[in-house]
Coordinates of C-alpha atoms (C1' of nucleotides) and ligand atoms in Angstrom, one line a residue:
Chain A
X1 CA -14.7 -7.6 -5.9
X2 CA -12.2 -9.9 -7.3
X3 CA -10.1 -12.2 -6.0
X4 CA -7.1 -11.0 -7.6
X5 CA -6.6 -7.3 -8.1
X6 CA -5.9 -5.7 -11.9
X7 CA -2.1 -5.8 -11.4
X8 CA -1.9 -9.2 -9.9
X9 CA -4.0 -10.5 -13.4
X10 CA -1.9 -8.4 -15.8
X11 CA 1.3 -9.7 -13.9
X12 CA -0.1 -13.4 -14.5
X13 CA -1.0 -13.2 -18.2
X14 CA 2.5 -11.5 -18.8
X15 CA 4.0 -14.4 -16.8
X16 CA 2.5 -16.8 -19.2
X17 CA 3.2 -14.8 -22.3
X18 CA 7.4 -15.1 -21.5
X19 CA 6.6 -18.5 -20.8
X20 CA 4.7 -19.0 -24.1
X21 CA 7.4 -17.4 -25.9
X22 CA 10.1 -19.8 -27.3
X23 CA 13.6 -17.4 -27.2
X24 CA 15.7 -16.9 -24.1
X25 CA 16.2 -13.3 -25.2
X26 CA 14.6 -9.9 -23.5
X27 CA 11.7 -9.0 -24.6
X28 CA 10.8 -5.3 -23.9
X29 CA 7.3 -4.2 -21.8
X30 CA 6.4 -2.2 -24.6
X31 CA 5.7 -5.1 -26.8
X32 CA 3.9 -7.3 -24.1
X33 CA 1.9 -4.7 -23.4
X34 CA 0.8 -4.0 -26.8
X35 CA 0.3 -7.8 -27.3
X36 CA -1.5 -8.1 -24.5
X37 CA -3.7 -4.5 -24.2
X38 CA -2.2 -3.6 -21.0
X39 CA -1.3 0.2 -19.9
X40 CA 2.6 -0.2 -20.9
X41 CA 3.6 1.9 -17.8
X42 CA 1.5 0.4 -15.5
X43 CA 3.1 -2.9 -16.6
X44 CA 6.4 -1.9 -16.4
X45 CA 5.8 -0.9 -12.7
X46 CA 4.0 -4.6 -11.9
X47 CA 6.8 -6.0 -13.6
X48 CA 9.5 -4.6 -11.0
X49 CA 7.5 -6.0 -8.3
X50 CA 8.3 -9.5 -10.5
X51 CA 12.2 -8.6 -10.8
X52 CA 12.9 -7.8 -6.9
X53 CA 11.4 -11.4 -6.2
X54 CA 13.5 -13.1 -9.2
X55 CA 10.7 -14.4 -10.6
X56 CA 11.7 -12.2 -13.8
X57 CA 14.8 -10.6 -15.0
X58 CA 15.2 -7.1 -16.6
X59 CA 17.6 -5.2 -18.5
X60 CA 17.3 -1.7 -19.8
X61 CA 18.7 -0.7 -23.0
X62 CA 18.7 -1.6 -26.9
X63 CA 18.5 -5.4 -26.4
X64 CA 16.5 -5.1 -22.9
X65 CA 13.1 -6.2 -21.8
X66 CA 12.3 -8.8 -19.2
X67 CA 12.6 -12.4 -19.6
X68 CA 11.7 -15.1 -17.0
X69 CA 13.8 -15.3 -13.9
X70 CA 14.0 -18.7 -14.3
X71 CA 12.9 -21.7 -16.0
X72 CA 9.3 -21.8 -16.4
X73 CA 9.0 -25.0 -14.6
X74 CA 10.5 -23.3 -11.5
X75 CA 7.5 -20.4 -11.5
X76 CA 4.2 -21.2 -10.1
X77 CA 1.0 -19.3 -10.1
X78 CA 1.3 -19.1 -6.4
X79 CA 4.9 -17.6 -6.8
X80 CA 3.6 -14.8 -8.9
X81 CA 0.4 -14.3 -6.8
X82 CA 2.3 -13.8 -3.7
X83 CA 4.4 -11.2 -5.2
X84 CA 2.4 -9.4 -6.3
X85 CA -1.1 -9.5 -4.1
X86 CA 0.3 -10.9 -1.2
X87 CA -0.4 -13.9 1.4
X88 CA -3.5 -12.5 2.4
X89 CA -6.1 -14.2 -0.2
X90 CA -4.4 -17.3 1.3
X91 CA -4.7 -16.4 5.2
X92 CA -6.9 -14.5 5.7
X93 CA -10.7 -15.9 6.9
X94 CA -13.6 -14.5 4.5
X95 CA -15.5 -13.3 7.9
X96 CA -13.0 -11.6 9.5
X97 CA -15.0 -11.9 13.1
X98 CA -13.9 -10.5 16.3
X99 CA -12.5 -13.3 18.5
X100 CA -11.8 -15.5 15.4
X101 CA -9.7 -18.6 14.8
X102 CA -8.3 -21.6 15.8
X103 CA -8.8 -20.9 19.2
X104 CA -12.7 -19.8 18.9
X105 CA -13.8 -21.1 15.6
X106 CA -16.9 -20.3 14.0
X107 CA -18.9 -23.2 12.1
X108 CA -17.3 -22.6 9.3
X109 CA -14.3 -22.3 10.4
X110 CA -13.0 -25.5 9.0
X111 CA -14.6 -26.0 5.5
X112 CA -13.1 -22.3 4.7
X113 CA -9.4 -22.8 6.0
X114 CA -9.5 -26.2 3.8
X115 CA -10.6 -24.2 1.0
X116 CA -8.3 -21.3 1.2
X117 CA -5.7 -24.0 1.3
X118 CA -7.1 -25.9 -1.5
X119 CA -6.6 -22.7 -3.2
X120 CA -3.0 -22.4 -2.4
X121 CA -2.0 -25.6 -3.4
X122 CA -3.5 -25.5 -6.7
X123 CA -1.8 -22.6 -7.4
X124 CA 1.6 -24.2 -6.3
X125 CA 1.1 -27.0 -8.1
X126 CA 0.4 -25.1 -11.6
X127 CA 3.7 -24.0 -13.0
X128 CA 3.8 -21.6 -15.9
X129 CA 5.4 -24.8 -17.9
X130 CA 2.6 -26.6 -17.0
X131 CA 0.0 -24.0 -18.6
X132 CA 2.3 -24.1 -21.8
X133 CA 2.4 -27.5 -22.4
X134 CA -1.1 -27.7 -22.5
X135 CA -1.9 -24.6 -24.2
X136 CA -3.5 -26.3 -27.4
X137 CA -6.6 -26.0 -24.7
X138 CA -6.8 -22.2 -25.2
X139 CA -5.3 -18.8 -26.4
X140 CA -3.0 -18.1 -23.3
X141 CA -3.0 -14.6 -23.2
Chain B
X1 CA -7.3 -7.9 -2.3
X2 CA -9.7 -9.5 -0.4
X3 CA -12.4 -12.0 -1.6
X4 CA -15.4 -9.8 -0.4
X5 CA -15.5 -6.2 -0.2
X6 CA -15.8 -4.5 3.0
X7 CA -19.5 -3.8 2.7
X8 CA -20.3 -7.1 1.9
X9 CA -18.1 -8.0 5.4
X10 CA -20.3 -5.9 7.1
X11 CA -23.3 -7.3 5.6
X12 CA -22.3 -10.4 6.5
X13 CA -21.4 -9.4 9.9
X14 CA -25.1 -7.3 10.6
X15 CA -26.9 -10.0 9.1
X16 CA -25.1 -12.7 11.9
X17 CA -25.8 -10.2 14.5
X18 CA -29.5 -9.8 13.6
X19 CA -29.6 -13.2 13.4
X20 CA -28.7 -13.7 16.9
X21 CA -30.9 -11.3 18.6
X22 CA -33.5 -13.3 20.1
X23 CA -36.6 -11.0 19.7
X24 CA -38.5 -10.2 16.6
X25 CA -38.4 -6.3 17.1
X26 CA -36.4 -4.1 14.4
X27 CA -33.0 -2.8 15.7
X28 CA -31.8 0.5 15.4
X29 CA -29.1 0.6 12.7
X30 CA -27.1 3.1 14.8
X31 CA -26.9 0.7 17.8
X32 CA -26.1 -2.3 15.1
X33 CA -23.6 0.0 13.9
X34 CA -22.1 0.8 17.3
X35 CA -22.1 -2.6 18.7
X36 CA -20.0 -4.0 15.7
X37 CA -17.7 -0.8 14.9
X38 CA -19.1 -0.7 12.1
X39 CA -19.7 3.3 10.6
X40 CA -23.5 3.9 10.8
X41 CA -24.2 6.3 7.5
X42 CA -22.0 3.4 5.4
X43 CA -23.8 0.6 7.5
X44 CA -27.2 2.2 6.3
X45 CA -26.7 2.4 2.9
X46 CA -25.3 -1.6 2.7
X47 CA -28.4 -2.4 4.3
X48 CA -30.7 -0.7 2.2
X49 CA -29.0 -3.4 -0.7
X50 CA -30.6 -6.3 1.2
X51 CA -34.1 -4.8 2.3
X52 CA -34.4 -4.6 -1.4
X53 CA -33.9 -8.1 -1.8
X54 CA -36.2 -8.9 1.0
X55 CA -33.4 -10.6 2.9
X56 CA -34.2 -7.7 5.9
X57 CA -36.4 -5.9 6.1
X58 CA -36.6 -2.0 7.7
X59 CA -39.0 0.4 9.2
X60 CA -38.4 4.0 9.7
X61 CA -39.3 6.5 12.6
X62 CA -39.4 5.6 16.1
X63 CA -40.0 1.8 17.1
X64 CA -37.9 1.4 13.3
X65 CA -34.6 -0.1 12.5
X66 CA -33.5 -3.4 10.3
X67 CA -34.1 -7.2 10.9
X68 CA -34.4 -10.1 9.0
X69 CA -36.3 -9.9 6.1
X70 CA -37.4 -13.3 6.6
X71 CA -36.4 -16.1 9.1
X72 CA -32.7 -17.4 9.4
X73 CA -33.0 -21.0 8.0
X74 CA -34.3 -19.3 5.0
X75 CA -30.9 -17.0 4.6
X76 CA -27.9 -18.4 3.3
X77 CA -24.2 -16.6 3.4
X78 CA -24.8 -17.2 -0.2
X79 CA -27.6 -14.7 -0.5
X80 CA -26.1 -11.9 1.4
X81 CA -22.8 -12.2 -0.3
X82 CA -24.7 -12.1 -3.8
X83 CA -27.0 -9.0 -2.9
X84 CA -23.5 -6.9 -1.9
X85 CA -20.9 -8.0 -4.1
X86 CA -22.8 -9.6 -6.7
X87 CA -21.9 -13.0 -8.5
X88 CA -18.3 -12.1 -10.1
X89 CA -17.0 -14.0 -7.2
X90 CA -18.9 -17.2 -8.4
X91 CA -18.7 -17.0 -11.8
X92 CA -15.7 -15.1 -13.6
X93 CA -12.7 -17.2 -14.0
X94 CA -9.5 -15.4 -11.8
X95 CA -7.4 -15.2 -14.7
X96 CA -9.6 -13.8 -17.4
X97 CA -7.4 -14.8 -20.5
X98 CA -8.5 -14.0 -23.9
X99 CA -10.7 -16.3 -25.9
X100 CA -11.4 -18.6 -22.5
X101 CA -14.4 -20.3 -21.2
X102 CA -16.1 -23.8 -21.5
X103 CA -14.8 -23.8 -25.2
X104 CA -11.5 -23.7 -25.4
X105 CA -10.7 -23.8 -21.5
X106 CA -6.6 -23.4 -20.2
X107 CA -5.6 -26.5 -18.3
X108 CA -6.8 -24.6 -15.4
X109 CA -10.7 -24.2 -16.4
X110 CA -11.7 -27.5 -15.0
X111 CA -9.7 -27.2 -10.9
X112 CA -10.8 -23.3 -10.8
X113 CA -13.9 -24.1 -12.1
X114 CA -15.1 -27.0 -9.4
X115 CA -13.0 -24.3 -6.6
X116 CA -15.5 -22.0 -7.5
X117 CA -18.3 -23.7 -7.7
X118 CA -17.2 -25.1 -4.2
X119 CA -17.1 -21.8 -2.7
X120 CA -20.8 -21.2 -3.9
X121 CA -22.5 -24.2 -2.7
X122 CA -20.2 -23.6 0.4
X123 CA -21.8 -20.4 1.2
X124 CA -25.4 -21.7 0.1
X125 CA -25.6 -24.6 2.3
X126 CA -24.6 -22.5 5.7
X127 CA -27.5 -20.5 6.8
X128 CA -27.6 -17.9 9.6
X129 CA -29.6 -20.0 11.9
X130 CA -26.3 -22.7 11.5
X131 CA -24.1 -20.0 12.7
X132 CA -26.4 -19.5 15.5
X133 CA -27.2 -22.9 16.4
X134 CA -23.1 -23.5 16.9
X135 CA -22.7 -19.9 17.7
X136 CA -20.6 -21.3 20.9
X137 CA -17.9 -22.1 19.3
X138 CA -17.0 -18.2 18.8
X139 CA -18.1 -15.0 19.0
X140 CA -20.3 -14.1 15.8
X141 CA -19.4 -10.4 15.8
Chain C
dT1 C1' 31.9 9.4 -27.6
dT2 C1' 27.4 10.1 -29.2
dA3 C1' 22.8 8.6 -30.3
dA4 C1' 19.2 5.5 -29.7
dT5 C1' 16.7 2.5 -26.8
dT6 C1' 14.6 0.6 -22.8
dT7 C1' 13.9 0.0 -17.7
dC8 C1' 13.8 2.6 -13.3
dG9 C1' 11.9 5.9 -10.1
dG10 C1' 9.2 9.5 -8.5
dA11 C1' 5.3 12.7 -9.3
dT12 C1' 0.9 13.2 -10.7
dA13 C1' -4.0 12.2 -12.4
dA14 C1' -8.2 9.5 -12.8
dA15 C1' -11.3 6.0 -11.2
dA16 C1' -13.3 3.2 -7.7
dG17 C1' -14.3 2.0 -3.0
dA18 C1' -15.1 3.5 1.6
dG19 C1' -16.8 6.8 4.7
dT20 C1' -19.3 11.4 6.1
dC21 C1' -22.9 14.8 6.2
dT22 C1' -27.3 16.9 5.4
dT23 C1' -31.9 16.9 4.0
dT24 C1' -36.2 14.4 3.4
dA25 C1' -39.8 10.9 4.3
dA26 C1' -42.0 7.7 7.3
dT27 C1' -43.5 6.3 11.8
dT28 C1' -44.5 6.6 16.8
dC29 C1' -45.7 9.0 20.9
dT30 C1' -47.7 12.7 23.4
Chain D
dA1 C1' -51.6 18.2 15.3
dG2 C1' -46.7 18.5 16.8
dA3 C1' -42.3 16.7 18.4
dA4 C1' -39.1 13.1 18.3
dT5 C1' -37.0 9.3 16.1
dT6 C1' -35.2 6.5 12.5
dA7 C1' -34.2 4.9 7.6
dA8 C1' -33.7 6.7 2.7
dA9 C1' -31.5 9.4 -0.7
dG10 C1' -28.1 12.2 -2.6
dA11 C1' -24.0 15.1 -2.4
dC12 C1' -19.7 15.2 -0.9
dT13 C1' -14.8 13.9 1.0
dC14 C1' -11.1 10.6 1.9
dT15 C1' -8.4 6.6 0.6
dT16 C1' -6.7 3.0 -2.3
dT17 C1' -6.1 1.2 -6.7
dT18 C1' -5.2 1.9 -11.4
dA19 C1' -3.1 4.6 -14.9
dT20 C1' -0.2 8.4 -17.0
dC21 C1' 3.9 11.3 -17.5
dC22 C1' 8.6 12.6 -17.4
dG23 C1' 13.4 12.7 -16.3
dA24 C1' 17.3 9.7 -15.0
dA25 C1' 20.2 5.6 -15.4
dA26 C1' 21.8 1.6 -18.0
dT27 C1' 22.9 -0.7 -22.2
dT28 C1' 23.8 -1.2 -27.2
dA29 C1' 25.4 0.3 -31.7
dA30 C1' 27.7 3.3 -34.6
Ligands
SF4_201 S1 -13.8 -18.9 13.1 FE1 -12.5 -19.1 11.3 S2 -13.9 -19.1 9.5 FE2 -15.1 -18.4 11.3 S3 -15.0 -16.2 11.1 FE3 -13.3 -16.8 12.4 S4 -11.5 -17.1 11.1 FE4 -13.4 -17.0 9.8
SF4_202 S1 -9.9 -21.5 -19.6 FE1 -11.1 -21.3 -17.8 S2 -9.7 -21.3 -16.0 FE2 -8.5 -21.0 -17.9 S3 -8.2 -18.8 -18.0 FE3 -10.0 -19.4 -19.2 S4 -11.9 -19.2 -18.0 FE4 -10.0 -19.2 -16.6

DNA sequence: TTAATTTCGGATAAAAGAGTCTTTAATTCT
DNA sequence: AGAATTAAAGACTCTTTTATCCGAAATTAA
């Protein structure tokens, strides 16, 4: 088990690859994919689920590709997460026990729901610009 | 995606039940199995992951069936969770970017990496007999 | 307008996870 | 010793995720 499923990391190191690159122009899944060792169909299906939200922007044809939606500063990890995987990573209890929650909660109750929201708000606060700026710190890809 | 697999839930959730039977007998898998909706055949073969690592312990024919392998103050979440899902969970980083790690870490490394390690001392520290002891606060099913 | 390119959309295939079934081995009770 | 019970082990099926394939639609360039 991880975390984040396959799609959900392939759509987050694409994220960061637009970002990374300089241009405003489309670049097309085919190239990313190689870039980046990612099933190029595959990709391009993940990629729609990044268009319908806005968080990216395609266009088909000779000059196409997909581009960021918007500025890079606007995108968080959380944004692409949720779009991708879901809220459930950041709702869901780990236990999932019969007669759970805020109502009934277990011991642990309250050190996990801080955590899971510890984990949301990192993720919210971490913008794709973020990761860019400081990408002397490692090969974002 | 979910943080733990469903067998390692159901580990979880067997090894909380167990936990809270009062006598020292074994306990029919099948009745575990029905009492937590859990299906047996599936339940058996999760179990037979932890009786290898001593954390219960079985006994076939007909007084047999599963309990602790050894008593609850001595089992951490931590434990169960590793013997059924393994220690991905604790140790690989969530977005798996090329050439990362303690070396040349993303601006990321250092907040995922205390997260995680969070989640794993988390876990350790919270036994079974915990849950018990404050098992009123809901039901551990 | 035609040819080339590139995403979109749906169908299909492969792999992994979850669940089922059957046979065998160990244990207890009579 | 024999019957009943229960976990172990392995084969098998079902479902979800991951990956591939192909034709259609949109866009550019000539
Ligand atoms: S009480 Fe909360 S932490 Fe505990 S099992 Fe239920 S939802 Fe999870
Ligand atoms: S540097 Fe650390 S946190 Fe960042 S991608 Fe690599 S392993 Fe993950």
């Amino acid at each position: 088990m991880a975390l984040l499923s396959k799609s959900c990391l392939y759509g987050l190191r694409t994220a960061i690859y637009c970002a990374h690159q300089s241009g405003n122009g489309y670049i097309p899944i085919s190239e990313i994919a190689k870039e980046l060792e990612i099933p190029a169909d595959f990709l391009t299906k993940i990629l729609q689920k990044l268009t319908r939200k806005k968080i990216m922007s395609s266009l088909r044809g000779v000059k196409g590709g997909i581009k960021l939606g918007k500025s890079s500063e606007k995108i968080s990890l959380y944004d692409i997460v949720q779009a991708i995987d879901g809220e459930t990573i950041f709702r869901k209890c780990f236990l999932d026990l019969e007669g759970c929650g805020e109502e009934t909660p277990c011991p642990f109750h309250e050190s996990w729901k801080s955590y899971r929201t510890d984990l949301g708000n990192m993720l919210k606060n971490t913008s794709l610009s973020y990761l860019i700026e400081n990408r002397k710190y490692a090969r974002l890809k």
